[in-house]
Amino acid sequence: MAMLLFSIILTIHIIAGFSALTIFWIPLVTKKGGNIHRKVGWFYVTAMYTVAATALYLGIYRIFFDYTAPEARAFSFFLLFIATLSAATAWMGIRVLRFKRRTEKHRNLYDLGISSLLIFMSVITMVFGWMYEFPLLQYFPILGIILGGGQLFYWLTPPQHKMHWYFEHYGNLIGCSIATLTAFTVFGAPRLLNISNINIWLWFLPTALLTPLIYLFNWHYRKKFKIKKVKKQSA
């Protein structure tokens, strides 16, 4: 029964991950706020929440009930980290839309807690990476620390310009895409291409390709919106 449930959850995980992997680029290139952008965007976020939930189950199951080798346990911790990264960035990408008109610091415990959890899981994953001498776990969680730290900084500081939410929205959802593509590179591509040995540094390729995209979008939209800092009102 347990193995049947594991197989079902794994199938759902693969379908959700493949769906997210297929459509993640559509909201990036379609009209922002348009019908296609919103509908596909919500489908993408739903798929990523599903990926996160199923990855959490798969990771916990393999750690406590399917331990076979140190490498398998290391991959299990990677699944838990991917679950946290996917959930935290998808959550942040949506939550900023709700508070786009805020002018002060944001102290909602749920939002601060999720960002803090991302940093915590990143550090824990790095610790296990060094314990198991697994480069993917040693260095990839740095992305989680950067994203989680950026989220906390965003919530705990007053907005510097009116379009603050816009940059956080697509920045975190691109970060979510990095999680999807990395998981596919680690788990999906070797099985799909029937490759047993793959250079571990290729697993960092999605981060290397998509992280500069965030900075490129920042430059483009700052120029487009003619971003200026919000002036502080005198008392």
Coordinates of N, CA and C in Angstrom, one line a residue:
M1 N 0.8 -1.2 0.0 CA 0.0 0.0 0.0 C 0.9 1.3 0.0
A2 N 1.9 1.2 0.8 CA 2.8 2.4 0.9 C 3.5 2.6 -0.4
M3 N 4.0 1.5 -1.1 CA 4.6 1.7 -2.4 C 3.7 2.2 -3.4
L4 N 2.4 1.8 -3.4 CA 1.4 2.2 -4.3 C 1.2 3.7 -4.2
L5 N 1.1 4.2 -2.9 CA 0.9 5.6 -2.7 C 2.1 6.4 -3.1
F6 N 3.3 5.8 -2.9 CA 4.5 6.5 -3.3 C 4.5 6.6 -4.8
S7 N 4.1 5.6 -5.6 CA 4.1 5.6 -7.0 C 3.1 6.7 -7.5
I8 N 1.9 6.7 -6.8 CA 0.9 7.7 -7.2 C 1.4 9.1 -7.0
I9 N 2.0 9.4 -5.9 CA 2.5 10.7 -5.6 C 3.7 11.1 -6.5
L10 N 4.5 10.1 -6.9 CA 5.6 10.3 -7.8 C 5.1 10.7 -9.2
T11 N 4.0 10.0 -9.6 CA 3.4 10.3 -10.9 C 2.8 11.7 -10.9
I12 N 2.1 12.1 -9.9 CA 1.6 13.5 -9.8 C 2.7 14.5 -9.8
H13 N 3.8 14.2 -9.1 CA 5.0 15.1 -9.0 C 5.6 15.3 -10.4
I14 N 5.7 14.2 -11.2 CA 6.3 14.3 -12.5 C 5.4 15.0 -13.4
I15 N 4.1 14.8 -13.4 CA 3.1 15.5 -14.2 C 3.1 17.0 -13.9
A16 N 3.1 17.3 -12.6 CA 3.1 18.7 -12.2 C 4.4 19.4 -12.6
G17 N 5.5 18.7 -12.4 CA 6.8 19.3 -12.8 C 6.9 19.5 -14.3
F18 N 6.5 18.5 -15.1 CA 6.6 18.6 -16.5 C 5.7 19.8 -17.0
S19 N 4.5 19.9 -16.4 CA 3.6 21.0 -16.8 C 4.2 22.4 -16.5
A20 N 4.8 22.5 -15.3 CA 5.4 23.8 -15.0 C 6.6 24.0 -15.9
L21 N 7.4 23.0 -16.2 CA 8.5 23.1 -17.1 C 8.1 23.5 -18.5
T22 N 7.0 23.1 -18.9 CA 6.5 23.4 -20.3 C 6.0 24.8 -20.5
I23 N 5.3 25.4 -19.4 CA 4.7 26.7 -19.6 C 5.3 27.8 -18.8
F24 N 6.4 27.6 -18.1 CA 6.9 28.6 -17.3 C 7.3 29.9 -18.0
W25 N 7.6 29.7 -19.3 CA 8.1 30.9 -20.1 C 7.0 31.7 -20.6
I26 N 5.7 31.2 -20.7 CA 4.6 31.9 -21.3 C 4.3 33.2 -20.5
P27 N 4.2 33.2 -19.2 CA 3.9 34.5 -18.5 C 5.0 35.5 -18.7
L28 N 6.2 35.0 -19.0 CA 7.3 36.0 -19.1 C 7.3 36.7 -20.4
V29 N 6.7 36.1 -21.5 CA 6.7 36.8 -22.8 C 5.3 37.4 -23.2
T30 N 4.3 37.1 -22.4 CA 3.0 37.6 -22.8 C 2.7 38.9 -22.1
K31 N 1.7 39.6 -22.5 CA 1.4 40.9 -21.9 C 1.1 40.8 -20.4
K32 N 1.9 41.6 -19.6 CA 1.7 41.5 -18.2 C 0.3 42.0 -17.7
G33 N -0.3 41.2 -16.9 CA -1.7 41.6 -16.5 C -2.8 41.1 -17.5
G34 N -2.4 40.6 -18.6 CA -3.3 40.2 -19.7 C -4.0 38.9 -19.3
N35 N -5.0 38.5 -20.1 CA -5.7 37.3 -19.8 C -4.9 36.0 -19.8
I36 N -4.0 35.9 -20.8 CA -3.1 34.7 -20.9 C -2.1 34.7 -19.8
H37 N -1.6 35.9 -19.5 CA -0.6 36.0 -18.4 C -1.2 35.5 -17.1
R38 N -2.3 36.0 -16.8 CA -2.9 35.6 -15.5 C -3.4 34.2 -15.4
K39 N -4.0 33.7 -16.5 CA -4.5 32.3 -16.5 C -3.3 31.3 -16.4
V40 N -2.4 31.5 -17.3 CA -1.2 30.6 -17.4 C -0.4 30.7 -16.1
G41 N -0.3 32.0 -15.6 CA 0.5 32.2 -14.4 C -0.1 31.4 -13.2
W42 N -1.4 31.5 -13.1 CA -2.1 30.7 -12.0 C -1.9 29.2 -12.2
F43 N -2.0 28.8 -13.4 CA -1.8 27.3 -13.7 C -0.3 26.9 -13.3
Y44 N 0.6 27.8 -13.6 CA 2.0 27.6 -13.3 C 2.2 27.5 -11.8
V45 N 1.7 28.5 -11.0 CA 1.8 28.5 -9.6 C 1.2 27.3 -8.9
T46 N 0.0 26.9 -9.4 CA -0.7 25.7 -8.9 C 0.2 24.5 -9.1
A47 N 0.8 24.4 -10.3 CA 1.7 23.2 -10.6 C 2.9 23.2 -9.7
M48 N 3.4 24.4 -9.4 CA 4.6 24.5 -8.5 C 4.2 24.2 -7.1
Y49 N 3.0 24.6 -6.6 CA 2.6 24.1 -5.3 C 2.5 22.6 -5.2
T50 N 2.0 22.0 -6.3 CA 1.8 20.6 -6.4 C 3.2 19.9 -6.4
V51 N 4.1 20.5 -7.1 CA 5.5 20.0 -7.1 C 6.1 20.0 -5.7
A52 N 5.9 21.1 -5.0 CA 6.4 21.3 -3.7 C 5.8 20.3 -2.7
A53 N 4.5 20.1 -2.7 CA 3.8 19.2 -1.8 C 4.3 17.8 -2.0
T54 N 4.3 17.4 -3.3 CA 4.7 16.0 -3.6 C 6.2 15.7 -3.3
A55 N 7.0 16.8 -3.6 CA 8.5 16.6 -3.3 C 8.7 16.5 -1.8
L56 N 7.9 17.2 -1.0 CA 8.0 17.0 0.4 C 7.7 15.6 0.9
Y57 N 6.6 15.1 0.3 CA 6.3 13.7 0.7 C 7.3 12.7 0.2
L58 N 7.8 12.8 -1.0 CA 8.8 11.9 -1.6 C 10.1 12.0 -0.8
G59 N 10.5 13.2 -0.4 CA 11.7 13.3 0.3 C 11.7 12.7 1.7
I60 N 10.6 13.0 2.4 CA 10.4 12.4 3.8 C 10.3 10.9 3.7
Y61 N 9.6 10.4 2.7 CA 9.4 8.9 2.6 C 10.8 8.3 2.4
R62 N 11.6 8.8 1.5 CA 12.9 8.2 1.2 C 13.8 8.3 2.3
I63 N 13.8 9.3 3.1 CA 14.7 9.5 4.3 C 14.3 8.5 5.4
F64 N 13.1 8.3 5.7 CA 12.6 7.5 6.8 C 12.2 6.1 6.5
F65 N 11.8 5.8 5.2 CA 11.3 4.5 4.9 C 12.0 3.8 3.7
D66 N 12.8 4.5 3.0 CA 13.4 3.9 1.8 C 14.9 4.2 1.7
Y67 N 15.6 4.1 2.8 CA 17.0 4.4 2.9 C 17.8 3.2 2.3
T68 N 18.6 3.5 1.3 CA 19.4 2.4 0.7 C 20.9 2.7 0.6
A69 N 21.2 4.0 0.4 CA 22.6 4.4 0.3 C 22.8 5.9 0.6
P70 N 24.0 6.3 1.0 CA 24.2 7.7 1.3 C 23.8 8.6 0.2
E71 N 24.0 8.2 -1.1 CA 23.7 9.0 -2.2 C 22.2 9.2 -2.3
A72 N 21.4 8.1 -2.0 CA 20.0 8.2 -2.1 C 19.4 9.2 -1.0
R73 N 20.0 9.1 0.2 CA 19.6 10.0 1.2 C 19.9 11.5 0.9
A74 N 21.1 11.7 0.2 CA 21.5 13.1 -0.2 C 20.4 13.6 -1.2
F75 N 20.0 12.8 -2.1 CA 19.0 13.2 -3.1 C 17.7 13.5 -2.4
S76 N 17.4 12.8 -1.3 CA 16.2 13.0 -0.5 C 16.2 14.4 0.1
F77 N 17.3 14.8 0.6 CA 17.4 16.1 1.2 C 17.3 17.2 0.1
F78 N 17.8 16.9 -1.1 CA 17.6 17.8 -2.2 C 16.1 17.9 -2.6
L79 N 15.4 16.9 -2.5 CA 13.9 16.9 -2.7 C 13.2 17.9 -1.7
L80 N 13.6 17.7 -0.4 CA 13.1 18.6 0.6 C 13.4 20.1 0.4
F81 N 14.6 20.3 -0.1 CA 15.0 21.7 -0.4 C 14.3 22.2 -1.5
I82 N 14.1 21.4 -2.6 CA 13.4 21.9 -3.8 C 11.9 22.2 -3.4
A83 N 11.4 21.3 -2.5 CA 10.0 21.6 -2.0 C 9.9 22.9 -1.4
T84 N 10.8 23.2 -0.5 CA 10.8 24.5 0.2 C 11.1 25.7 -0.7
L85 N 12.0 25.5 -1.6 CA 12.3 26.6 -2.6 C 11.2 26.9 -3.5
S86 N 10.5 25.8 -4.0 CA 9.4 26.0 -4.9 C 8.2 26.7 -4.2
A87 N 7.9 26.2 -3.0 CA 6.8 26.8 -2.2 C 7.0 28.2 -1.8
A88 N 8.2 28.5 -1.3 CA 8.5 29.8 -0.9 C 8.5 30.9 -2.0
T89 N 9.1 30.5 -3.1 CA 9.2 31.5 -4.2 C 7.8 31.7 -4.9
A90 N 7.1 30.6 -5.0 CA 5.7 30.7 -5.6 C 4.8 31.5 -4.7
W91 N 4.9 31.3 -3.4 CA 4.1 32.0 -2.4 C 4.5 33.5 -2.5
M92 N 5.8 33.8 -2.5 CA 6.2 35.2 -2.5 C 5.8 35.9 -3.8
G93 N 5.9 35.2 -4.9 CA 5.5 35.8 -6.2 C 4.0 36.2 -6.3
I94 N 3.2 35.5 -5.5 CA 1.8 35.8 -5.5 C 1.4 36.8 -4.3
R95 N 2.1 36.7 -3.2 CA 1.7 37.5 -2.1 C 2.1 39.0 -2.3
V96 N 3.1 39.2 -3.1 CA 3.5 40.6 -3.3 C 2.4 41.4 -4.1
L97 N 1.6 40.6 -4.8 CA 0.5 41.2 -5.6 C -0.6 41.7 -4.6
R98 N -0.8 41.0 -3.5 CA -1.8 41.4 -2.5 C -1.4 42.7 -1.8
F99 N -0.1 42.9 -1.6 CA 0.4 44.0 -0.9 C 1.1 45.0 -1.7
K100 N 0.7 45.2 -3.0 CA 1.4 46.1 -3.9 C 1.3 47.5 -3.5
R101 N 0.3 47.9 -2.7 CA 0.1 49.3 -2.4 C 0.7 49.6 -1.0
R102 N 1.4 48.7 -0.4 CA 1.9 49.0 0.9 C 3.0 50.1 0.8
T103 N 3.1 50.9 1.9 CA 4.1 51.9 2.0 C 5.0 51.8 3.2
E104 N 4.7 50.8 4.1 CA 5.5 50.6 5.3 C 6.1 49.2 5.3
K105 N 6.8 48.9 6.4 CA 7.3 47.6 6.6 C 6.2 46.6 6.7
H106 N 6.5 45.3 6.3 CA 5.4 44.3 6.3 C 5.9 43.2 7.3
R107 N 5.1 43.0 8.4 CA 5.5 42.1 9.4 C 4.6 40.9 9.6
N108 N 3.9 40.5 8.5 CA 3.0 39.3 8.6 C 3.9 38.1 8.9
L109 N 3.5 37.3 10.0 CA 4.3 36.2 10.4 C 4.4 35.1 9.4
Y110 N 3.3 34.9 8.6 CA 3.3 33.8 7.6 C 4.4 34.1 6.5
D111 N 4.4 35.4 6.1 CA 5.3 35.7 5.0 C 6.8 35.7 5.5
L112 N 7.0 36.3 6.7 CA 8.3 36.3 7.3 C 8.8 34.9 7.6
G113 N 7.8 34.1 8.1 CA 8.2 32.7 8.5 C 8.6 31.8 7.3
I114 N 7.9 32.0 6.2 CA 8.2 31.2 5.0 C 9.5 31.6 4.4
S115 N 9.8 32.9 4.4 CA 11.1 33.3 3.9 C 12.2 32.8 4.8
S116 N 12.0 32.9 6.1 CA 13.0 32.4 7.1 C 13.2 30.9 7.0
L117 N 12.1 30.1 6.7 CA 12.2 28.7 6.5 C 13.0 28.4 5.3
L118 N 12.9 29.2 4.2 CA 13.7 28.9 3.1 C 15.2 29.1 3.4
I119 N 15.6 30.1 4.2 CA 17.0 30.3 4.6 C 17.4 29.1 5.4
F120 N 16.6 28.7 6.4 CA 16.9 27.6 7.3 C 17.1 26.3 6.6
M121 N 16.2 26.0 5.6 CA 16.4 24.8 4.9 C 17.6 24.8 4.0
S122 N 17.9 26.0 3.5 CA 19.1 26.2 2.6 C 20.4 25.8 3.4
V123 N 20.5 26.4 4.6 CA 21.6 26.1 5.5 C 21.7 24.6 5.9
I124 N 20.6 24.0 6.3 CA 20.5 22.6 6.6 C 21.0 21.7 5.4
T125 N 20.5 22.1 4.3 CA 20.8 21.3 3.1 C 22.3 21.4 2.8
M126 N 22.9 22.6 2.9 CA 24.3 22.7 2.7 C 25.1 21.9 3.7
V127 N 24.7 21.9 5.0 CA 25.3 21.1 6.0 C 25.4 19.6 5.6
F128 N 24.2 19.1 5.1 CA 24.2 17.7 4.7 C 25.0 17.5 3.4
G129 N 25.1 18.5 2.6 CA 25.9 18.4 1.4 C 27.4 18.2 1.7
W130 N 27.8 18.9 2.7 CA 29.2 18.8 3.1 C 29.4 17.5 3.8
M131 N 28.4 17.0 4.6 CA 28.5 15.7 5.2 C 28.7 14.6 4.2
Y132 N 27.9 14.7 3.1 CA 27.9 13.6 2.1 C 28.8 13.9 1.0
E133 N 29.5 15.0 1.0 CA 30.5 15.5 0.0 C 29.8 15.5 -1.4
F134 N 28.6 16.1 -1.4 CA 27.7 16.2 -2.6 C 27.7 17.7 -3.1
P135 N 28.5 18.0 -4.1 CA 28.6 19.4 -4.6 C 27.2 20.1 -4.8
L136 N 26.2 19.4 -5.4 CA 24.9 20.0 -5.6 C 24.3 20.5 -4.4
L137 N 24.4 19.8 -3.3 CA 23.9 20.2 -2.0 C 24.8 21.2 -1.3
Q138 N 26.0 21.2 -1.6 CA 27.0 22.1 -1.0 C 26.8 23.6 -1.5
Y139 N 26.5 23.7 -2.8 CA 26.5 25.0 -3.4 C 25.1 25.5 -3.9
F140 N 24.3 24.6 -4.4 CA 23.0 25.1 -4.9 C 22.1 25.8 -3.9
P141 N 22.1 25.4 -2.6 CA 21.3 26.1 -1.6 C 21.7 27.6 -1.4
I142 N 22.8 28.0 -1.9 CA 23.2 29.4 -1.8 C 22.1 30.2 -2.5
L143 N 21.5 29.7 -3.6 CA 20.4 30.4 -4.3 C 19.2 30.6 -3.3
G144 N 18.9 29.6 -2.5 CA 17.9 29.7 -1.5 C 18.1 30.8 -0.5
I145 N 19.4 30.9 0.0 CA 19.8 31.9 1.0 C 19.6 33.3 0.3
I146 N 20.1 33.5 -0.9 CA 20.0 34.7 -1.6 C 18.5 35.1 -1.8
L147 N 17.7 34.2 -2.2 CA 16.3 34.5 -2.5 C 15.5 34.8 -1.1
G148 N 15.8 33.9 -0.2 CA 15.1 34.1 1.2 C 15.6 35.4 1.8
G149 N 16.9 35.7 1.7 CA 17.3 36.9 2.3 C 16.7 38.2 1.6
G150 N 16.6 38.0 0.3 CA 16.0 39.1 -0.5 C 14.5 39.3 -0.1
Q151 N 13.8 38.2 0.1 CA 12.4 38.3 0.5 C 12.3 39.0 1.9
L152 N 13.1 38.6 2.8 CA 13.0 39.3 4.1 C 13.4 40.7 4.0
F153 N 14.4 41.1 3.3 CA 14.7 42.5 3.1 C 13.6 43.3 2.5
Y154 N 12.9 42.6 1.5 CA 11.8 43.3 0.8 C 10.6 43.6 1.8
W155 N 10.3 42.6 2.6 CA 9.2 42.7 3.6 C 9.5 43.7 4.7
L156 N 10.8 43.7 5.1 CA 11.1 44.4 6.4 C 11.6 45.9 6.1
T157 N 11.6 46.3 4.8 CA 11.9 47.6 4.5 C 10.8 48.3 3.7
P158 N 10.6 49.6 3.9 CA 9.5 50.3 3.1 C 9.9 50.3 1.7
P159 N 8.9 50.2 0.8 CA 9.1 50.2 -0.6 C 9.9 51.5 -1.1
Q160 N 10.8 51.3 -2.0 CA 11.6 52.4 -2.5 C 11.0 53.0 -3.8
H161 N 10.0 52.3 -4.4 CA 9.4 52.9 -5.6 C 8.0 52.2 -5.8
K162 N 7.2 52.8 -6.6 CA 5.8 52.3 -6.7 C 5.6 51.0 -7.3
M163 N 6.6 50.6 -8.2 CA 6.5 49.3 -8.8 C 7.3 48.2 -8.1
H164 N 7.6 48.4 -6.9 CA 8.4 47.4 -6.1 C 7.8 46.0 -6.2
W165 N 6.5 45.8 -6.2 CA 5.9 44.5 -6.2 C 6.1 43.8 -7.6
Y166 N 6.3 44.6 -8.6 CA 6.4 44.0 -10.0 C 7.7 43.3 -10.1
F167 N 8.8 43.8 -9.5 CA 10.1 43.2 -9.6 C 10.2 41.9 -8.7
E168 N 9.5 42.0 -7.6 CA 9.5 40.9 -6.7 C 8.7 39.7 -7.3
H169 N 7.6 40.1 -8.0 CA 6.7 39.1 -8.6 C 7.4 38.2 -9.6
Y170 N 8.0 38.9 -10.6 CA 8.7 38.0 -11.6 C 10.0 37.5 -11.1
G171 N 10.7 38.2 -10.2 CA 12.0 37.7 -9.7 C 11.8 36.4 -9.0
N172 N 10.8 36.3 -8.1 CA 10.6 35.1 -7.4 C 10.0 33.9 -8.3
L173 N 9.2 34.3 -9.2 CA 8.7 33.2 -10.1 C 9.8 32.7 -11.1
I174 N 10.7 33.5 -11.4 CA 11.9 33.0 -12.2 C 12.7 32.1 -11.3
G175 N 12.8 32.5 -10.0 CA 13.5 31.7 -9.1 C 12.9 30.3 -8.9
C176 N 11.5 30.3 -9.0 CA 10.7 29.1 -8.9 C 11.0 28.3 -10.1
S177 N 11.2 28.9 -11.3 CA 11.6 28.2 -12.5 C 12.9 27.5 -12.4
I178 N 13.8 28.2 -11.7 CA 15.2 27.6 -11.6 C 15.1 26.3 -10.8
A179 N 14.2 26.3 -9.8 CA 14.0 25.0 -9.0 C 13.4 23.9 -9.9
T180 N 12.5 24.3 -10.8 CA 11.9 23.3 -11.7 C 12.9 22.7 -12.7
L181 N 13.6 23.6 -13.3 CA 14.6 23.2 -14.3 C 15.8 22.4 -13.7
T182 N 16.2 22.8 -12.5 CA 17.2 22.1 -11.8 C 16.8 20.7 -11.4
A183 N 15.6 20.5 -10.9 CA 15.0 19.2 -10.6 C 15.0 18.3 -11.8
F184 N 14.6 18.9 -12.9 CA 14.5 18.2 -14.2 C 15.9 17.7 -14.6
T185 N 16.9 18.6 -14.5 CA 18.2 18.3 -14.9 C 18.8 17.2 -14.0
V186 N 18.4 17.2 -12.7 CA 19.0 16.2 -11.8 C 18.3 14.8 -11.9
F187 N 16.9 14.9 -12.0 CA 16.2 13.6 -12.0 C 15.6 13.2 -13.3
G188 N 15.1 14.2 -14.1 CA 14.3 13.8 -15.3 C 15.2 13.5 -16.5
A189 N 16.1 14.5 -16.8 CA 17.0 14.4 -18.0 C 17.8 13.1 -18.1
P190 N 18.5 12.6 -17.0 CA 19.2 11.4 -17.1 C 18.4 10.2 -17.4
R191 N 17.1 10.1 -16.9 CA 16.2 9.0 -17.1 C 15.7 9.1 -18.5
L192 N 15.3 10.3 -18.9 CA 14.7 10.5 -20.2 C 15.7 10.2 -21.4
L193 N 17.0 10.6 -21.1 CA 18.0 10.4 -22.2 C 18.8 9.1 -21.9
N194 N 18.4 8.3 -20.9 CA 19.0 7.1 -20.5 C 20.6 7.3 -20.3
I195 N 20.9 8.3 -19.5 CA 22.3 8.6 -19.2 C 22.5 8.3 -17.7
S196 N 23.5 7.4 -17.5 CA 23.7 7.0 -16.1 C 24.7 8.0 -15.4
N197 N 25.6 8.5 -16.1 CA 26.6 9.4 -15.5 C 26.5 10.8 -16.2
I198 N 26.3 11.8 -15.4 CA 26.2 13.2 -16.0 C 27.0 14.1 -15.1
N199 N 27.7 15.0 -15.8 CA 28.6 15.9 -15.1 C 27.8 16.7 -14.1
I200 N 28.1 16.6 -12.8 CA 27.3 17.2 -11.8 C 27.2 18.8 -11.9
W201 N 28.2 19.4 -12.6 CA 28.2 20.8 -12.7 C 27.2 21.3 -13.7
L202 N 26.7 20.3 -14.6 CA 25.6 20.7 -15.5 C 24.3 20.9 -14.7
W203 N 24.2 20.4 -13.5 CA 23.0 20.6 -12.7 C 22.9 22.1 -12.3
F204 N 24.0 22.8 -12.4 CA 23.9 24.2 -12.0 C 23.6 25.1 -13.2
L205 N 23.5 24.5 -14.4 CA 23.2 25.3 -15.6 C 22.0 26.1 -15.6
P206 N 20.8 25.6 -15.1 CA 19.6 26.4 -15.0 C 19.8 27.7 -14.1
T207 N 20.6 27.6 -13.0 CA 20.9 28.7 -12.2 C 21.7 29.7 -13.0
A208 N 22.7 29.2 -13.7 CA 23.6 30.1 -14.4 C 22.9 30.8 -15.6
L209 N 21.9 30.2 -16.2 CA 21.2 30.7 -17.3 C 20.1 31.7 -16.9
L210 N 19.3 31.3 -15.8 CA 18.2 32.1 -15.5 C 18.4 33.2 -14.5
T211 N 19.4 33.1 -13.6 CA 19.7 34.2 -12.7 C 20.1 35.5 -13.4
P212 N 20.9 35.5 -14.4 CA 21.1 36.7 -15.2 C 19.9 37.3 -15.8
L213 N 18.9 36.4 -16.1 CA 17.6 36.9 -16.6 C 16.9 37.8 -15.7
I214 N 17.0 37.5 -14.4 CA 16.4 38.4 -13.4 C 17.0 39.8 -13.4
Y215 N 18.3 39.8 -13.5 CA 19.0 41.1 -13.6 C 18.7 41.9 -14.9
L216 N 18.5 41.1 -16.0 CA 18.2 41.7 -17.2 C 16.8 42.3 -17.2
F217 N 15.8 41.6 -16.6 CA 14.5 42.1 -16.5 C 14.5 43.3 -15.6
N218 N 15.3 43.3 -14.5 CA 15.3 44.5 -13.6 C 15.8 45.7 -14.4
W219 N 16.8 45.5 -15.2 CA 17.4 46.6 -15.9 C 16.3 47.1 -16.9
H220 N 15.7 46.2 -17.6 CA 14.7 46.6 -18.6 C 13.5 47.3 -18.1
Y221 N 12.9 46.8 -17.0 CA 11.7 47.4 -16.4 C 12.0 48.7 -15.6
R222 N 13.2 48.8 -15.0 CA 13.6 50.0 -14.4 C 13.7 51.2 -15.4
K223 N 14.2 50.8 -16.6 CA 14.3 51.8 -17.7 C 12.9 52.1 -18.2
K224 N 12.1 51.1 -18.4 CA 10.8 51.3 -19.0 C 9.9 52.1 -18.0
F225 N 9.9 51.8 -16.7 CA 9.0 52.5 -15.8 C 9.7 53.8 -15.3
K226 N 10.9 54.1 -15.7 CA 11.6 55.3 -15.2 C 11.5 55.3 -13.7
I227 N 12.0 54.2 -13.1 CA 11.9 54.1 -11.6 C 12.6 55.2 -10.9
K228 N 11.9 55.8 -9.9 CA 12.4 56.7 -9.0 C 12.1 56.3 -7.6
K229 N 13.0 56.6 -6.7 CA 12.7 56.3 -5.3 C 11.5 57.1 -4.7
V230 N 10.7 56.4 -3.9 CA 9.6 57.1 -3.3 C 10.2 58.1 -2.3
K231 N 9.7 59.3 -2.4 CA 10.2 60.4 -1.4 C 9.5 60.2 -0.1
K232 N 10.3 60.3 1.0 CA 9.8 60.2 2.3 C 9.0 61.5 2.7
Q233 N 7.9 61.3 3.2 CA 7.1 62.4 3.6 C 7.6 63.0 5.0
S234 N 7.7 64.3 5.0 CA 8.1 64.9 6.3 C 7.0 64.8 7.3
A235 N 7.4 64.7 8.6 CA 6.5 64.6 9.7 C 5.8 65.9 9.9

